[in-house]
Short mmCIF file of C-alpha atoms in Angstrom, two decimals:
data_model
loop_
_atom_site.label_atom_id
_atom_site.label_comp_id
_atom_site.label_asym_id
_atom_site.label_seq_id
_atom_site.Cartn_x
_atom_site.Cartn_y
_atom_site.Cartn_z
CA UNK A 1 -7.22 26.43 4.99
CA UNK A 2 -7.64 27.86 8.30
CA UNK A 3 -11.15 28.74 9.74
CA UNK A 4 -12.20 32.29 10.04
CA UNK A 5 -13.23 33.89 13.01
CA UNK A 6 -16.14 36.73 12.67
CA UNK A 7 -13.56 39.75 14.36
CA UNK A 8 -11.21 39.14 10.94
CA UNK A 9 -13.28 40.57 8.24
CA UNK A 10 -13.57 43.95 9.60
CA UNK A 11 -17.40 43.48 8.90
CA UNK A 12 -20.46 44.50 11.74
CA UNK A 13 -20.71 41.57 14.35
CA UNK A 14 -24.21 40.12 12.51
CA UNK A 15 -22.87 40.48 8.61
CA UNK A 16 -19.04 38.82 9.78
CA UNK A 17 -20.62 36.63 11.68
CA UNK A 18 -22.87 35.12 8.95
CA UNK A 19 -20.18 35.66 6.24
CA UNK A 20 -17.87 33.47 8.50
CA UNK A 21 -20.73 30.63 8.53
CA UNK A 22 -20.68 30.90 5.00
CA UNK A 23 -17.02 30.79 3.90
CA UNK A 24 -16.77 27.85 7.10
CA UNK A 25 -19.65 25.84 5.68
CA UNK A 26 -18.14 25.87 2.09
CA UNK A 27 -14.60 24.55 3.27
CA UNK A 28 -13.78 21.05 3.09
CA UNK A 29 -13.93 18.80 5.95
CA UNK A 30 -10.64 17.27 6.45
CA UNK A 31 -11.66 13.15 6.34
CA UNK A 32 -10.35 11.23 9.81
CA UNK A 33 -9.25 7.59 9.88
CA UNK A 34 -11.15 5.45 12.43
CA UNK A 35 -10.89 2.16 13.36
CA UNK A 36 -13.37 -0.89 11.92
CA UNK A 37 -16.20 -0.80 14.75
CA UNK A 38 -18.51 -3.50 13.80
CA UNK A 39 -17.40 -6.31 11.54
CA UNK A 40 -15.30 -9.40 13.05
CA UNK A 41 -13.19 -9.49 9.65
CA UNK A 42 -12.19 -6.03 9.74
CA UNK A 43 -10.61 -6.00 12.91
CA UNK A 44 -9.42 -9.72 11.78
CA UNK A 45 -7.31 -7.67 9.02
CA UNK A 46 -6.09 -4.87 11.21
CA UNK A 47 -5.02 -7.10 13.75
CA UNK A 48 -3.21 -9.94 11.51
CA UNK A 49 -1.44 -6.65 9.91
CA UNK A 50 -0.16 -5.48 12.81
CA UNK A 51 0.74 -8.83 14.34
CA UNK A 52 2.65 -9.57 10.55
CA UNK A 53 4.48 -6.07 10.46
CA UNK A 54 5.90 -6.47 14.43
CA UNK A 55 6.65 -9.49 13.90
CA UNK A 56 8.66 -9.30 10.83
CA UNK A 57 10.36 -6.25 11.70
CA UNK A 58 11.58 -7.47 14.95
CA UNK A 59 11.72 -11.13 13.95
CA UNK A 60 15.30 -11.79 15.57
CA UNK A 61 14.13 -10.82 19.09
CA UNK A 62 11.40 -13.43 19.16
CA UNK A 63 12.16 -15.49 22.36
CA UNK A 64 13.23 -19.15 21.14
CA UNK A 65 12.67 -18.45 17.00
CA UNK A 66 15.71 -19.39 15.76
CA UNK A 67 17.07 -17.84 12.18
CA UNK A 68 15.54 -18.94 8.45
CA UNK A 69 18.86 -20.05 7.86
CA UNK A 70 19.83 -22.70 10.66
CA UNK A 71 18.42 -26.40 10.98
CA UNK A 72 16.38 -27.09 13.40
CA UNK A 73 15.28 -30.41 13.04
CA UNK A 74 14.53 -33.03 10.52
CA UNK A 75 13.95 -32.57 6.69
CA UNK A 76 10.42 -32.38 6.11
CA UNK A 77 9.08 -32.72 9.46
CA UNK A 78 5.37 -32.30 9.80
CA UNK A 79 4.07 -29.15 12.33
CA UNK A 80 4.08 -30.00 15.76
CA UNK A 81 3.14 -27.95 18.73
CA UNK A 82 6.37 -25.95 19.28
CA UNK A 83 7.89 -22.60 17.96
CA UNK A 84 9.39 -23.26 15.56
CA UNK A 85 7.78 -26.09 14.10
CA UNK A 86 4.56 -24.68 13.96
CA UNK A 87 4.49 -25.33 10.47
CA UNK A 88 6.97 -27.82 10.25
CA UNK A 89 10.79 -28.05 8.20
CA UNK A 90 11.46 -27.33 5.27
CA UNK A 91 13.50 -29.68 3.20
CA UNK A 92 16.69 -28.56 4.49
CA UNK A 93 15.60 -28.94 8.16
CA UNK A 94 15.11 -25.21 8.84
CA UNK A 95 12.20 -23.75 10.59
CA UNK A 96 9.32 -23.08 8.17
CA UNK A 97 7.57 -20.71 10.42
CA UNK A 98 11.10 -18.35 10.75
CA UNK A 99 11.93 -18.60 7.26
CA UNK A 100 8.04 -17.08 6.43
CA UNK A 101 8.48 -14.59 9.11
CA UNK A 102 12.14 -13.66 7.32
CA UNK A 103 10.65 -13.76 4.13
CA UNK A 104 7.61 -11.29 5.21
CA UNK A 105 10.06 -8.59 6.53
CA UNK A 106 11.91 -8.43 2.62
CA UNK A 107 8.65 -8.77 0.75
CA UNK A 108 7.02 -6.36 3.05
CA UNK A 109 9.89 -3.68 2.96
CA UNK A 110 10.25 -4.51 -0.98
CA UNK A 111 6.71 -3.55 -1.74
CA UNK A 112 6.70 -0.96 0.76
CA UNK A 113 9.27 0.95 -1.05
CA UNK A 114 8.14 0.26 -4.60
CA UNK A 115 4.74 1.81 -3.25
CA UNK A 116 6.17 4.95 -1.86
CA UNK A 117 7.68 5.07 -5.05
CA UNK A 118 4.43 4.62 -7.35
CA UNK A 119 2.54 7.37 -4.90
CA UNK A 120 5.01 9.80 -4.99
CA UNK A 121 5.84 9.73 -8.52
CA UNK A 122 2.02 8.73 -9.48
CA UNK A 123 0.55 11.55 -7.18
CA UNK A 124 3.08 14.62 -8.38
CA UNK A 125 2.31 13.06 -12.06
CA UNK A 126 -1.63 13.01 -11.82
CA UNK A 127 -1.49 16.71 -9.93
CA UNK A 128 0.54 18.13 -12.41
CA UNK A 129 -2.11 16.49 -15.23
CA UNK A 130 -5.17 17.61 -13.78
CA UNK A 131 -4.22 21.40 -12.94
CA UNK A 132 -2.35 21.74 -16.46
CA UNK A 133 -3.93 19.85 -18.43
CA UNK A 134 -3.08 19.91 -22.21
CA UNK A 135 -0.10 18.51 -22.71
CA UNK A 136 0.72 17.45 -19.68
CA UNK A 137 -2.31 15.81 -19.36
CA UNK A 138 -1.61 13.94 -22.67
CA UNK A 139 1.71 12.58 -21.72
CA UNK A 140 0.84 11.39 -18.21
CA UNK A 141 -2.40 9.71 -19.72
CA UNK A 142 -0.12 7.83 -22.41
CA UNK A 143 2.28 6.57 -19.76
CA UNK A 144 -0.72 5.36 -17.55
CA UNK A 145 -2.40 3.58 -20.84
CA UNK A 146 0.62 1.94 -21.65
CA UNK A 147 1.81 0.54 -18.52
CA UNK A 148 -1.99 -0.67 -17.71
CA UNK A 149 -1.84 -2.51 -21.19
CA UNK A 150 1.14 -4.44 -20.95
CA UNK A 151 1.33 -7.27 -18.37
CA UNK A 152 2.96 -6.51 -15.56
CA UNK A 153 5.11 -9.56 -14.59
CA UNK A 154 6.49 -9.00 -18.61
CA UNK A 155 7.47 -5.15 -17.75
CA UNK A 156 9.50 -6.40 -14.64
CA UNK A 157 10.78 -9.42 -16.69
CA UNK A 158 12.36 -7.00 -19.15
CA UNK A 159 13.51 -4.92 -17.05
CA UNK A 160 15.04 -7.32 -15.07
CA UNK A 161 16.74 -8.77 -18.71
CA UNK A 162 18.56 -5.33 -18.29
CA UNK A 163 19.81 -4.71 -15.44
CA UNK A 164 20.28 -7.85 -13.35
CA UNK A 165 17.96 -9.42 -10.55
CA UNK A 166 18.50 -7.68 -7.34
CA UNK A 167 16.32 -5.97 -3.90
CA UNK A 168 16.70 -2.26 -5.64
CA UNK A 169 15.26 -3.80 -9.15
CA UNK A 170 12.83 -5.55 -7.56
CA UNK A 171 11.85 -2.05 -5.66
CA UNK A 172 12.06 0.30 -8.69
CA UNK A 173 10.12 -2.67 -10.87
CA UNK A 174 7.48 -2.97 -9.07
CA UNK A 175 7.27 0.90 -7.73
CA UNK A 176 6.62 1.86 -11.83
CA UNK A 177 3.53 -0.60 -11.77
CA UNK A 178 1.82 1.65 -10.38
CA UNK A 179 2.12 4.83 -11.34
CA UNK A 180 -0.21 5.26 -14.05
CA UNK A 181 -3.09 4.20 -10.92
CA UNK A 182 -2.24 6.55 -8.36
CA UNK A 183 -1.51 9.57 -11.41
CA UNK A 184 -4.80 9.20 -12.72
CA UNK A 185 -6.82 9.08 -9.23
CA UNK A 186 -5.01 12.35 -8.43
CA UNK A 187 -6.05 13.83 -11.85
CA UNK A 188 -9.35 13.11 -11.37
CA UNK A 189 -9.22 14.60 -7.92
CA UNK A 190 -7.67 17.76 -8.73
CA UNK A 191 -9.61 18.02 -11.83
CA UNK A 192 -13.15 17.65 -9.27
CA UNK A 193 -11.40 20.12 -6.80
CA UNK A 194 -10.20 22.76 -9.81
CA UNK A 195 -13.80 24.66 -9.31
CA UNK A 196 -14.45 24.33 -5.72
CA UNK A 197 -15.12 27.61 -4.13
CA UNK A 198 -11.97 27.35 -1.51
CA UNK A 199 -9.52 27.06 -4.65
CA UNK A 200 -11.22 29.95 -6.69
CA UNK A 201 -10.82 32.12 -3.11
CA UNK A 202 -6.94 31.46 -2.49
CA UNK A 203 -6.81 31.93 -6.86
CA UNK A 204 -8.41 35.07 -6.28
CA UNK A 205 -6.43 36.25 -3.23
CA UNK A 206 -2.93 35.50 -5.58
CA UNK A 207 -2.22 32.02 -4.37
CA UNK A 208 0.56 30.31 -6.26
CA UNK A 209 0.14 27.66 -8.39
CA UNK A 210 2.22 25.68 -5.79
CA UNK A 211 0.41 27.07 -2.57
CA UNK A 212 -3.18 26.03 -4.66
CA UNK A 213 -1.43 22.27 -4.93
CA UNK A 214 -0.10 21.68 -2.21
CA UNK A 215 -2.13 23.85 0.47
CA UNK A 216 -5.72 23.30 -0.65
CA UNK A 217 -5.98 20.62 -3.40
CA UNK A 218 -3.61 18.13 -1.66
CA UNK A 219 -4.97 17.51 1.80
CA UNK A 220 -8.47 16.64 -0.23
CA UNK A 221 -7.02 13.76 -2.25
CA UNK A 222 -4.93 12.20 0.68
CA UNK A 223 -7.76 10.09 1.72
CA UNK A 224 -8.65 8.53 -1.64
CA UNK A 225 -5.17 7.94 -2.46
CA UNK A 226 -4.86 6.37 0.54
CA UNK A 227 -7.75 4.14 0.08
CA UNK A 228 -6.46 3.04 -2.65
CA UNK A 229 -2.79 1.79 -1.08
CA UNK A 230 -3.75 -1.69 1.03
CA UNK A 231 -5.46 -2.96 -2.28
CA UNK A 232 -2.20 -1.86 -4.46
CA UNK A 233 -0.20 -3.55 -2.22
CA UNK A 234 -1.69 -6.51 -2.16
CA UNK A 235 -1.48 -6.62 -5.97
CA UNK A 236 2.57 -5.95 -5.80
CA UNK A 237 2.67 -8.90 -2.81
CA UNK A 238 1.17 -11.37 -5.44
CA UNK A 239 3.20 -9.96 -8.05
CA UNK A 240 6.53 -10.41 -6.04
CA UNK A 241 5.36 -13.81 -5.05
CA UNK A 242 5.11 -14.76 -8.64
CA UNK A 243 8.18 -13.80 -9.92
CA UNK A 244 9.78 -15.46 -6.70
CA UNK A 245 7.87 -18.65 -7.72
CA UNK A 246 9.51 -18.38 -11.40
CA UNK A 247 13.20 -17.66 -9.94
CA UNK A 248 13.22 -14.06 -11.04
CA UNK A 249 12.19 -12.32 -7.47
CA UNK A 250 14.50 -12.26 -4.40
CA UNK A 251 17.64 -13.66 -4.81
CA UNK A 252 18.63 -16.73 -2.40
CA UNK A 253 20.00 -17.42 0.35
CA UNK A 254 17.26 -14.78 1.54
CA UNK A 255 13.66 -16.22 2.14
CA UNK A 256 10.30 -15.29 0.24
CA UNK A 257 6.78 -16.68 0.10
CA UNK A 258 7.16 -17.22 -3.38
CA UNK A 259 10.60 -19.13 -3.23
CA UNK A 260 9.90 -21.49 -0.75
CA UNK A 261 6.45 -22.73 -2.68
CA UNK A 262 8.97 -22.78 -5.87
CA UNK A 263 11.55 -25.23 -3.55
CA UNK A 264 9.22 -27.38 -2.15
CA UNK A 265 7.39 -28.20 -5.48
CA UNK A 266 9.36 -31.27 -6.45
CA UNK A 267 8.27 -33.23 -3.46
CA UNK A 268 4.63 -31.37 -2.95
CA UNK A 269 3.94 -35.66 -4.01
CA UNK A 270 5.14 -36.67 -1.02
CA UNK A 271 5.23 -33.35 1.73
CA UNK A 272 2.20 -31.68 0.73
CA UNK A 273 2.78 -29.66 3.97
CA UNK A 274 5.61 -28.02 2.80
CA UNK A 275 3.55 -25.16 0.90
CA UNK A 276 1.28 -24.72 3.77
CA UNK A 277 3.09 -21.63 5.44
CA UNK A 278 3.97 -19.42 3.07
CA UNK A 279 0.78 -19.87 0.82
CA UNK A 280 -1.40 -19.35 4.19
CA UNK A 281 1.06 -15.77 4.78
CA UNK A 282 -0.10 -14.93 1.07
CA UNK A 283 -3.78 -15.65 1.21
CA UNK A 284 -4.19 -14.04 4.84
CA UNK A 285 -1.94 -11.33 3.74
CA UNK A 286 -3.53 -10.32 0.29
CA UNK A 287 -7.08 -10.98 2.03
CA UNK A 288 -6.28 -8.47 5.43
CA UNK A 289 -4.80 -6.13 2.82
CA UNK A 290 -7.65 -5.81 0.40
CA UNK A 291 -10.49 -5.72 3.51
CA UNK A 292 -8.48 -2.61 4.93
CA UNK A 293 -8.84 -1.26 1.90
CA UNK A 294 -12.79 -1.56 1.34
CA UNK A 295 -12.84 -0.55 5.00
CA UNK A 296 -11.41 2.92 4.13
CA UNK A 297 -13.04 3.46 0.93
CA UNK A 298 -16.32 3.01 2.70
CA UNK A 299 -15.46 5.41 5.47
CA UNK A 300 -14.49 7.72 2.66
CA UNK A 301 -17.47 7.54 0.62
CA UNK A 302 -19.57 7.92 3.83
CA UNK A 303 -17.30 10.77 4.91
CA UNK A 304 -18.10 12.64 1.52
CA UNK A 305 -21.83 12.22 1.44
CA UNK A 306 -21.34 14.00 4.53
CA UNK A 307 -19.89 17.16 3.28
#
């Protein structure tokens, strides 16, 4: 909602003024985003993210890197200090250090998508819920029950079972994980918001049910849902990972974390080293994802004791 300005009420100077302060004072504060500015890990997180998601995303124009697919040198070679053998070969002689940079661009863009798809679906679900209710409310809060009861790796098993193993199943598998999370934060949020003086005003002045949504109740619940997203994500990485391990993720020839742990465990005896990169990807990954997270929900907490 805009602010109002004392000359737009049509009041006396004193009584606009002070009915201005008033209406101003009761309006929520939109919440801003800042950057970590004290812990060493935090900034370890936003950093490693940032390095991982230019990297990946422009992994062919790294000067010398040559492609997850090609040999470079011997099978199993141990890391030295080059490039590409950071890490070492793989048991096929190809670049361990590409083929984890490869297989962070899919996995990335795979749970990227499924997550737009869970907020998007999980948000207009949860609005819908908490400004209804009845009903509405019912249905959404069955779906969300159900899906939080069964495990997830079974859901995307089965569906999987149905309609082959592929990138889009893989997206829309994981993207209906979490739906019944994001839904019922945004219930919640709308049902907190439903009574706040701002809403009752624009209800009063003949606001739509849409404007209320998406004009005043909306803007309020983007920072907790977004909170909520690194943490998520990390989830769906370690869920992709596993299925990868099991041979139900990616399909090959294309590189993910969890297939090359799954190819190098019959000789993990003898090339322990093998694992190392794309188990060290996960754990930093997971970790920088789930500290940007608490980062957030801290500044969003102390953001709201403000108001």
């Amino acid at each position: 909602m805009s602010r109002l300005q004392p000359t737009e009420t049509g009041l006396v100077p004193g009584e606009a003024v002070a009915l201005a302060e008033t209406l101003n004072a009761a309006m929520p504060k939109t919440a801003r985003f800042r950057m970590p500015s004290g812990h060493p890990m935090e900034w370890f997180a936003f950093v490693f993210l940032t390095v991982l998601i230019i990297s990946s995303v422009f992994v062919e124009f790294i000067p010398g890197l040559v492609r997850a697919s090609f040999p470079y040198g011997d099978f199993s070679q141990g890391p030295e200090w080059s490039l590409n053998g950071l890490f070492g070969t793989d048991a096929l002689g190809r670049s361990i250090l590409s083929r984890v940079l490869y297989g962070a661009r899919t996995t990335l863009a795979i749970v990227s998508v499924a997550t737009l798809i869970s907020l998007v679906i999980g948000m207009t679900l949860g609005m819908l819920a908490g400004f209804y209710r009845g009903p509405v409310e019912r249905i959404v809060d069955l779906y969300a029950n159900s899906m939080a009861s069964l495990p997830p790796i079974l859901v995307i098993l089965a569906l999987i079972s149905v309609t082959g193993n592929s990138v889009f199943t893989m997206m829309l598998a994981l993207g209906l994980l979490d739906i019944g999370t994001y839904a019922r934060i945004a219930k919640g949020g709308v049902i907190a918001q439903n009574d706040r003086d701002y809403v009752l005003a624009a209800r009063a002045m003949g606001a739509s049910d849409m404007r209320l949504l998406l004009r005043e109740i909306l803007p309020n619940l983007v920072p907790a849902l977004t909170a909520i997203v690194p943490p998520l994500m990390a989830g769906l990485i370690i869920t992709e990972g596993s299925l990868s391990f099991l041979g139900y993720g990616i399909p090959a020839p294309a590189p993910s974390w969890g297939g090359m742990i799954a190819s190098s465990t019959d000789l993990l005896s003898r090339f322990p080293l093998l694992i190392f990169g794309p188990i060290v990807a996960i754990v930093l990954t997971v970790y920088s994802l789930n500290t940007v997270g608490d980062c957030l929900a801290r500044r969003m907490n102390h953001r709201g004791r403000e108001l």
